[in-house]
Amino acid sequence: MGTMEMRPLAMLPEILLLAGGLVCLLGGSFTPRRRQWRLRVVAAGALLAALVAALVGSRDPGPALEGAVVVDGLTTGTRVVVALATLAVLLLAEEEVRDDDRESETYALMLLAATGALVLGGARDLLVLAAAFLLASIPLYGLVGLRRTDRGAEAALKTYLTGAVFGILLLLGTTLVYGLAGTTRLPDLAARLATAPAAPLAVGVVCVVAGLAFKAGAVPAHFWVPDAAQGAGGHTAAFVTTIPKVGAVVALYRLVTALPETLPWGLLVAVLAVASMTLGNLAAFGQDDPRRLLGWSTVSQVGYLLVPVAVAGRTSLAAAAMLLYLAAYAVTNVVAFAVTTALPDVRDLAGYAGLGRGRPALAASLVVALLGLVGTPPTAVFVGKLAVATAAWDGGMPWLSVALLANTLVSLFYYLRWVAPVLRQGDPDVGPPVTRPWSTGAATGLAVLTLVGAPAAGILWCALGGTG
Amino acid sequence: MLSLTVFLPLLAASLLCGPRLPSPVLRWGWVVASALELALVAVLWARYDTPAEGTLAFETRVPWIPGVASDYHVGLDGLSLPLVAMTAVVFLAAALYSLRDEDRPRSRVAVFLALETVCVGTFAAADLVLFFVFFDLSIVGMYLVIAGWGHGERARSALLFFLYTFLGSLALLGGFIGLYVASDPHTFDMVELARQDPFAGGGTAAAVVLGAILLGLAVKTPTVPFHTWLPPAHTDAPAAGSAVLAGVLLKLGTYGFVRLGMTLLPDAWQAWAWVVLVVGLVSVLWGALVAMAQRDLKRLIAYTSVNHMGYVVLAVGAAGVVAADTAGAREVAVSGAVTQMVSHGLVTAALFLLAGVVLERSGTYEIDRFGGLAGRAPRFTALFAVAAFASLGLPGLSGFVAELQIFAGSIAAVPWSAVGLLGILLVAGLLLWTLQRLVTGEAGPATHRFSDVRAHELLAVGPLLLLSLAIGLAPRPLLDVVEPAAAAVVAVLGR
C-alpha cells in the first residue's frame, strides 16, 4: 500500500476522542449544572468507541495521513492503554467534579489531552509530533489549574512554564533535525542523517528528547510532576501522571529506532532512565503527602519505562516489554491515586493508620497497588519489570538491569512507609475515614485487575507483542 | 495432582475468608485444610517413583509467558518432595498451635494458608520465573505475618526483614535474567537450563551470575554475614510465624543452593565451592558462638538456626570440591544437607512453638527469669528436652542422621571441614546449659505463673518431634527418596 494514502478512517479513535471533547466543551454551555452527568456519559461513550475503533483498526495496519502517522502494534497499544486509563480516571472524577461548575470542561480537557497522547504514540513525523505535543500539553495546564486553590495555581504555573520551555526546545530540535535531514519523516531519518555532522545532530535530538521528557515527566523535565500531583485534584493527578506518559514513551521509542546509529542514542536514554529512577526514588523518601509521594514515584517509574526505549532495536523484547510495563503501570498508578481520592479527608501518611481494620478492601487495594509499583509478584508490574530487565540485559546493557533492580530495592523503602501505617492499629476513638463509593470501587476493581495481570501475562504478551 | 497440592491452601483460604464465618469455624477450617494438604502430600509420597534423569515426577507444564519462554512448570524430585512434606507438616503444626488464638482469625488464616501455597509452590517450581514469583511472595506473606501479628518492635523488624530479603530476591532475579540471556534458545525453564548448561566452562559471566544467585540465597538462608535480619524478625514474630519462618522459609534459601546453584551452574559452582564451604564454616561457628551470648530464648534459637543452616551450606560447598574418588562421599554430603533441611524444619518449628508457649504464659523470653520448670510443667520439660536433644544431634533423632551424613561426606571430600565439628560441640553444650537453666534449679520469678502445655499445643509440637524420632530411628524411607537425587546432583557436578 502506498505511503501517500490519506486513510482518514485509520485515525478514527483520535477523531472520536476529539469529537467527544468538543461535544463536552460546547455541550457544557447548554446543559444545566444538575444535568452535566450527560456529558460524563458522552465522554465515557467516546472513550469506549475509541477503544473499539482501536481494536478494529488494528486489523488494518499501515501508514495513514500520507505517512505522517502509522497504525501498528505500538499505536494500538497506546490507544488501548490510554482509552482504558482515561475511563478509569473518569470514575475518580465522578465524585470530585460532580455538579461542579467546571465539570464539562474537565471532561473536555481530559479527552483533548488523551487525543494528544494518542497522536504522540502514532506520529511518524516530527512536525506531527510537535503538534501532538501541544495538543497533549495545553489541556493539562488547564486541568491542573482547574481547582483554583493556591497550590493548584502554583502547580499550573509551574507546569505551564516548564511545558513552554521544553515545548520550545522540542521545536528547536525539530528545526535542527529538519535542517540536517531535509525531512521530518521518521522512516527517512536514518538514511538522510547517516552522514550528518555529529554535533548539531546531537543538539537537535537532545532537544527533541528533552521535549518528550517533559511529557513523560522524566528527568530533566520532571519538576512539575510532584507539584501537579499534589496541587491538582486527585483525578487530574492520576491523569497527568499516567496518560501523557504513555504517548511520550512510545514517541521516544519511535524516535530512537528511527535515528542512524552514528551516535549512542540508547546510552543517552539509558542515562536519562537511571537519572529519573534514582532521583524520583530519592526525592520520594521524605514525602508525607501521599499524592506528592506518588508524584515522585511516577518520576522513578518513567525511569523504568525508558529502559526498553534505551535498548530499542537491539532486542526483540523491547517493544513488547515497554507496552506491557506501560499497561501495567497505568492501571497500578490509577489504583494508587484512586485510594487517595477515595479518602478525601486524609492528606498525610499518618492518616492511614488503622485503615486495614476500618476499610479492609480499600487497604488491601492500596497494599496491592504499592507492592505492585515496587514490582512484587504476582502483580502486573512484576511481569513488566521482569520483561524490561530482561530486555535491558538482552540488549547489551546488563548494568541497566542492575540499576533497575537496585532502584527497585530503594523504592521499597518509601512504599513501605505508606504500607506500615495501614497495617498498624489506628486510634480507637477515631472512626474509619469517610470514603467515596466510586473511587473505592475503582480502586478495588482495578487492584484485582492488576493481581490477575501476572497469571494472564501470557495472553497480554501475545496481544501486545504479537503486533509490536 | 501436584498443582492441586500447591493451590489447595489458597483455595481453602478463599473459601474460608470469603463469607463472614465465625471464629471457631475459621480456626478449625484452617486445621482441616492443612490436614487435607498433608494427606495430599502423603498420597504424592506413596505414588512417588524416582524420575528418570532430566525429568520430574508429577510434572505439569503449561505455557505461561511465551514472550520470555516462561512456563507454568511444576514437578517433584528427591530434593523437593521431602521439603514439600516437611512444609505440610510444619503448617499443620502452626494451625493446631493457633487453635486458641482469637486475634483477627480471618485475615490470619488467609495469610498463613496463602503462605503455605507459596512455600509448596517454591519447592515444586521448575521454572525460574515461577520460582521467583513464589519466592518473593513468601517475603510479602511473612512481612504481613510479622507486621500484623507480631509483638515488640514488630514494624521495625518486619521492615528490616522485608528490605533485607527483598535485596536478596532482587539479586536472585538478576541472576535468573543472566541465565535466561545466556541460554540458547532463551528459556527460564530449570530442566531445560540444566540440560543446556549455558555457563559450561565457567568464566567471569558465570561467576557474576552465580554470585548474584548466591547472594540472594545467602540472605534468605541466612548465612554470615547476611544473618542480621533473622534474630529481630524471629523475636518479634508470633510463635506460629516463627515456626514457619525458621522451619520452612529458611529452607527456600538452602534448597536454592542445591536446585539453582549446583544444578544450573555446575562449573561455576565447582570453581567457587571453596567460598561456599568457608561461608558455611563461618556460619556454623559464628552462629554457635553468638547463640551462647544470648539471654533471650527466641534469639538463642534463632542463632542456632544460623548454625544449623551453616551445616547445610558447608555440605553443599564440600560437595562442589571435586576431587578423584570422592563422588560417593559428596553424595553423602548432599543427602545429609537435604536431611538436615527436613530435620531442622521439624525440630526448630517445635522449638519456636515451645518458645511461644513460654511467652504466652509469662510474657518474657528472658531465660534467667525461669528455673525449676520441670516441677511445674513436666510435659513442657519433656517436649523441650526432646527438641533440644534433636537439635543438638543426639543419636536416635533426626539431627544425628543429618549431621552424621554431612560430616562423613564433607570430611571425606575436604578434610579440614572437620573444624565445623566444633560447632556441634558448642551447640550441644549451649542447649544443655539452656535446658538446665530453664527446667532445673530454683524457681525463677517467671516460673510461678507457668502452666503446663495444653492439648492443642501438645498436638502441634508432639508430632513434629515424633517425626524427628522416626527419621532418627528409621531414616531409610526418607533416604531412599533423597539419595538418588543427591547422586544426580553430584553427577552433574562431576561432569
CSV table of N, CA and C in Angstrom, one decimal, chain A residues 317 324 357 360 367 371 374-378 382-383 385-387 389-391 393-394 401 405-406 408-409 412-413 416-417 419-420 423-425 454-459 461-462, chain B residues 20 64-68 103-104 129 132-134 136-137 140 143-144 147-148 154-155 158-159 162-164 166-168 170-171 173-175 177-181 186 188 208-209:
chain,number,residue,atom,x,y,z
A,317,LEU,N,12.7,-8.1,22.5
A,317,LEU,CA,11.8,-7.9,23.6
A,317,LEU,C,11.4,-6.5,23.8
A,324,LEU,N,3.9,-3.7,27.8
A,324,LEU,CA,3.5,-4.5,28.9
A,324,LEU,C,3.7,-3.6,30.2
A,357,ARG,N,-8.0,-2.1,59.4
A,357,ARG,CA,-9.2,-2.6,60.1
A,357,ARG,C,-10.5,-1.9,59.8
A,360,PRO,N,-11.0,-2.5,55.2
A,360,PRO,CA,-10.1,-3.5,54.7
A,360,PRO,C,-10.0,-3.6,53.2
A,367,VAL,N,-2.4,-1.7,49.4
A,367,VAL,CA,-1.2,-2.6,49.6
A,367,VAL,C,-0.8,-3.2,48.2
A,371,LEU,N,2.7,-2.4,46.5
A,371,LEU,CA,3.6,-3.5,46.2
A,371,LEU,C,3.7,-3.7,44.7
A,374,VAL,N,6.2,-1.4,43.4
A,374,VAL,CA,7.5,-2.0,43.7
A,374,VAL,C,7.9,-3.1,42.6
A,375,GLY,N,6.9,-3.8,42.2
A,375,GLY,CA,7.1,-4.8,41.2
A,375,GLY,C,7.1,-6.2,41.9
A,376,THR,N,6.4,-6.4,42.9
A,376,THR,CA,6.3,-7.7,43.6
A,376,THR,C,5.4,-8.6,42.8
A,377,PRO,N,5.7,-9.8,42.6
A,377,PRO,CA,4.7,-10.7,42.0
A,377,PRO,C,3.6,-10.9,43.0
A,378,PRO,N,2.4,-11.3,42.6
A,378,PRO,CA,2.0,-11.6,41.2
A,378,PRO,C,1.4,-10.4,40.5
A,382,PHE,N,5.1,-6.6,38.0
A,382,PHE,CA,6.2,-7.5,38.1
A,382,PHE,C,6.6,-8.1,36.8
A,383,VAL,N,5.5,-8.5,36.0
A,383,VAL,CA,5.8,-9.1,34.7
A,383,VAL,C,6.5,-8.0,33.8
A,385,LYS,N,8.2,-5.5,34.8
A,385,LYS,CA,9.6,-5.3,35.3
A,385,LYS,C,10.5,-6.4,34.8
A,386,LEU,N,10.0,-7.6,35.0
A,386,LEU,CA,10.9,-8.7,34.5
A,386,LEU,C,11.2,-8.6,33.1
A,387,ALA,N,10.2,-8.3,32.3
A,387,ALA,CA,10.4,-8.2,30.8
A,387,ALA,C,11.4,-7.0,30.5
A,389,ALA,N,13.7,-5.7,32.5
A,389,ALA,CA,15.0,-6.0,33.0
A,389,ALA,C,15.7,-7.0,32.0
A,390,THR,N,14.9,-8.0,31.6
A,390,THR,CA,15.4,-9.0,30.7
A,390,THR,C,15.8,-8.3,29.4
A,391,ALA,N,14.9,-7.4,28.9
A,391,ALA,CA,15.2,-6.7,27.6
A,391,ALA,C,16.5,-5.9,27.7
A,393,TRP,N,19.1,-6.4,29.6
A,393,TRP,CA,20.3,-7.3,29.6
A,393,TRP,C,20.5,-7.9,28.2
A,394,ASP,N,19.4,-8.4,27.6
A,394,ASP,CA,19.4,-9.0,26.3
A,394,ASP,C,19.9,-8.0,25.3
A,401,SER,N,20.0,-3.2,33.8
A,401,SER,CA,19.1,-4.1,34.6
A,401,SER,C,19.5,-4.0,36.1
A,405,LEU,N,17.2,-2.9,39.2
A,405,LEU,CA,16.9,-3.8,40.4
A,405,LEU,C,17.3,-3.0,41.6
A,406,ALA,N,18.5,-2.4,41.6
A,406,ALA,CA,18.9,-1.6,42.8
A,406,ALA,C,17.9,-0.5,43.1
A,408,THR,N,14.8,-0.5,42.5
A,408,THR,CA,13.6,-1.2,43.0
A,408,THR,C,13.7,-1.4,44.5
A,409,LEU,N,14.8,-1.8,44.9
A,409,LEU,CA,15.1,-2.0,46.3
A,409,LEU,C,14.9,-0.7,47.1
A,412,LEU,N,11.4,0.4,47.5
A,412,LEU,CA,10.6,-0.4,48.5
A,412,LEU,C,10.5,0.4,49.8
A,413,PHE,N,11.5,1.1,50.2
A,413,PHE,CA,11.6,1.8,51.5
A,413,PHE,C,10.4,2.8,51.6
A,416,LEU,N,6.9,1.2,51.5
A,416,LEU,CA,6.6,0.6,52.8
A,416,LEU,C,6.3,1.6,53.9
A,417,ARG,N,6.8,2.8,53.8
A,417,ARG,CA,6.5,3.8,54.7
A,417,ARG,C,5.0,4.1,54.7
A,419,VAL,N,2.7,1.7,53.5
A,419,VAL,CA,2.0,0.4,53.9
A,419,VAL,C,2.0,0.3,55.4
A,420,ALA,N,3.1,0.6,56.1
A,420,ALA,CA,3.2,0.4,57.5
A,420,ALA,C,2.1,0.9,58.3
A,423,LEU,N,-1.2,-1.1,58.2
A,423,LEU,CA,-1.3,-2.3,59.0
A,423,LEU,C,-1.3,-2.1,60.5
A,424,ARG,N,-0.9,-0.8,60.9
A,424,ARG,CA,-0.9,-0.5,62.3
A,424,ARG,C,-2.4,-0.4,62.8
A,425,GLN,N,-2.5,-0.6,64.1
A,425,GLN,CA,-3.8,-0.3,64.8
A,425,GLN,C,-4.0,1.2,64.8
A,454,ALA,N,-0.5,-10.9,36.3
A,454,ALA,CA,0.7,-11.9,36.1
A,454,ALA,C,0.2,-13.2,35.6
A,455,PRO,N,-0.8,-13.8,36.2
A,455,PRO,CA,-1.3,-15.1,35.6
A,455,PRO,C,-1.7,-15.0,34.1
A,456,ALA,N,-2.3,-13.8,33.8
A,456,ALA,CA,-2.7,-13.6,32.4
A,456,ALA,C,-1.7,-13.0,31.5
A,457,ALA,N,-0.5,-12.9,32.1
A,457,ALA,CA,0.6,-12.2,31.3
A,457,ALA,C,0.8,-12.7,29.9
A,458,GLY,N,0.7,-14.1,29.8
A,458,GLY,CA,0.9,-14.7,28.5
A,458,GLY,C,0.0,-14.2,27.5
A,459,ILE,N,-1.3,-14.1,27.8
A,459,ILE,CA,-2.3,-13.6,26.9
A,459,ILE,C,-2.0,-12.1,26.5
A,461,TRP,N,0.8,-10.6,26.7
A,461,TRP,CA,2.1,-10.6,25.9
A,461,TRP,C,1.8,-10.9,24.4
A,462,CYS,N,1.0,-11.9,24.2
A,462,CYS,CA,0.6,-12.2,22.8
A,462,CYS,C,-0.1,-11.1,22.1
B,20,ARG,N,-18.5,-14.4,55.9
B,20,ARG,CA,-18.1,-14.0,57.2
B,20,ARG,C,-18.4,-15.1,58.2
B,64,TRP,N,3.1,-20.1,29.8
B,64,TRP,CA,2.6,-19.0,30.7
B,64,TRP,C,2.9,-17.7,30.0
B,65,ILE,N,4.2,-17.3,29.9
B,65,ILE,CA,4.5,-16.0,29.3
B,65,ILE,C,5.4,-16.4,28.1
B,66,PRO,N,4.8,-16.7,26.9
B,66,PRO,CA,5.6,-17.2,25.8
B,66,PRO,C,6.6,-16.2,25.4
B,67,GLY,N,6.4,-14.9,25.6
B,67,GLY,CA,7.4,-13.9,25.1
B,67,GLY,C,8.8,-14.1,25.7
B,68,VAL,N,8.8,-14.5,27.0
B,68,VAL,CA,10.1,-14.8,27.5
B,68,VAL,C,10.3,-16.3,27.8
B,103,ASP,N,-7.0,-13.6,67.8
B,103,ASP,CA,-6.6,-12.3,67.3
B,103,ASP,C,-6.8,-12.3,65.8
B,104,ARG,N,-7.8,-11.6,65.3
B,104,ARG,CA,-8.2,-11.5,63.9
B,104,ARG,C,-8.0,-12.8,63.1
B,129,VAL,N,11.0,-18.2,36.6
B,129,VAL,CA,10.1,-17.1,36.9
B,129,VAL,C,9.0,-17.5,37.9
B,132,PHE,N,10.6,-17.6,41.2
B,132,PHE,CA,10.8,-16.2,41.8
B,132,PHE,C,9.5,-15.7,42.3
B,133,VAL,N,8.4,-15.9,41.6
B,133,VAL,CA,7.1,-15.4,42.0
B,133,VAL,C,6.8,-15.9,43.4
B,134,PHE,N,6.9,-17.2,43.6
B,134,PHE,CA,6.6,-17.8,44.9
B,134,PHE,C,7.6,-17.3,45.9
B,136,ASP,N,9.3,-14.6,46.1
B,136,ASP,CA,9.1,-13.2,46.5
B,136,ASP,C,7.8,-13.1,47.3
B,137,LEU,N,6.8,-13.9,47.0
B,137,LEU,CA,5.6,-13.8,47.7
B,137,LEU,C,5.7,-14.3,49.1
B,140,VAL,N,6.5,-11.3,51.1
B,140,VAL,CA,5.4,-10.5,51.4
B,140,VAL,C,4.5,-11.1,52.5
B,143,TYR,N,6.1,-10.8,55.8
B,143,TYR,CA,6.1,-9.5,56.3
B,143,TYR,C,4.7,-9.2,56.9
B,144,LEU,N,3.7,-9.6,56.2
B,144,LEU,CA,2.3,-9.4,56.8
B,144,LEU,C,2.2,-10.1,58.1
B,147,ALA,N,4.4,-8.0,60.7
B,147,ALA,CA,3.8,-6.7,60.9
B,147,ALA,C,2.4,-6.8,61.5
B,148,GLY,N,1.7,-7.8,61.1
B,148,GLY,CA,0.3,-7.8,61.6
B,148,GLY,C,0.1,-8.5,62.9
B,154,ARG,N,7.6,-4.8,66.2
B,154,ARG,CA,7.3,-5.6,65.0
B,154,ARG,C,7.4,-4.8,63.7
B,155,ALA,N,7.0,-3.5,63.7
B,155,ALA,CA,7.1,-2.8,62.5
B,155,ALA,C,8.5,-2.7,62.0
B,158,ALA,N,9.8,-6.1,60.9
B,158,ALA,CA,9.2,-6.5,59.6
B,158,ALA,C,9.8,-5.8,58.5
B,159,LEU,N,10.1,-4.5,58.7
B,159,LEU,CA,10.7,-3.7,57.6
B,159,LEU,C,12.1,-4.2,57.3
B,162,PHE,N,11.9,-7.3,55.4
B,162,PHE,CA,11.4,-7.1,54.0
B,162,PHE,C,12.6,-6.6,53.2
B,163,LEU,N,13.2,-5.5,53.7
B,163,LEU,CA,14.3,-4.8,52.9
B,163,LEU,C,15.4,-5.8,52.7
B,164,TYR,N,15.8,-6.5,53.7
B,164,TYR,CA,16.9,-7.4,53.6
B,164,TYR,C,16.6,-8.5,52.6
B,166,PHE,N,14.3,-8.7,50.4
B,166,PHE,CA,13.9,-8.2,49.1
B,166,PHE,C,15.2,-7.9,48.3
B,167,LEU,N,16.2,-7.4,49.0
B,167,LEU,CA,17.5,-7.2,48.4
B,167,LEU,C,18.0,-8.6,47.8
B,168,GLY,N,17.8,-9.6,48.6
B,168,GLY,CA,18.3,-10.9,48.2
B,168,GLY,C,17.5,-11.4,47.0
B,170,LEU,N,16.0,-9.6,44.7
B,170,LEU,CA,16.3,-8.9,43.5
B,170,LEU,C,17.7,-9.4,42.9
B,171,ALA,N,18.6,-9.7,43.8
B,171,ALA,CA,19.9,-10.2,43.3
B,171,ALA,C,19.6,-11.5,42.6
B,173,LEU,N,16.8,-12.4,41.1
B,173,LEU,CA,16.2,-12.1,39.8
B,173,LEU,C,17.2,-11.7,38.8
B,174,GLY,N,18.2,-10.9,39.2
B,174,GLY,CA,19.3,-10.5,38.3
B,174,GLY,C,20.0,-11.8,37.8
B,175,GLY,N,20.3,-12.7,38.7
B,175,GLY,CA,20.9,-13.9,38.3
B,175,GLY,C,20.1,-14.7,37.3
B,177,ILE,N,17.9,-13.6,35.2
B,177,ILE,CA,17.9,-12.9,33.9
B,177,ILE,C,19.2,-13.3,33.2
B,178,GLY,N,20.3,-13.3,34.0
B,178,GLY,CA,21.6,-13.6,33.4
B,178,GLY,C,21.5,-15.0,32.8
B,179,LEU,N,20.9,-16.0,33.5
B,179,LEU,CA,20.8,-17.3,33.0
B,179,LEU,C,20.0,-17.4,31.7
B,180,TYR,N,18.9,-16.6,31.7
B,180,TYR,CA,18.0,-16.5,30.6
B,180,TYR,C,18.7,-16.0,29.4
B,181,VAL,N,19.5,-14.9,29.6
B,181,VAL,CA,20.1,-14.3,28.4
B,181,VAL,C,21.2,-15.2,27.9
B,186,HIS,N,16.7,-18.9,24.4
B,186,HIS,CA,16.4,-18.3,25.7
B,186,HIS,C,15.3,-19.1,26.4
B,188,PHE,N,13.6,-19.8,30.6
B,188,PHE,CA,13.6,-19.7,32.1
B,188,PHE,C,13.4,-21.1,32.7
B,208,VAL,N,29.7,-14.0,37.9
B,208,VAL,CA,28.8,-12.9,38.3
B,208,VAL,C,27.4,-13.4,38.5
B,209,VAL,N,26.9,-14.3,37.6
B,209,VAL,CA,25.6,-14.8,37.7
B,209,VAL,C,25.5,-15.7,39.0
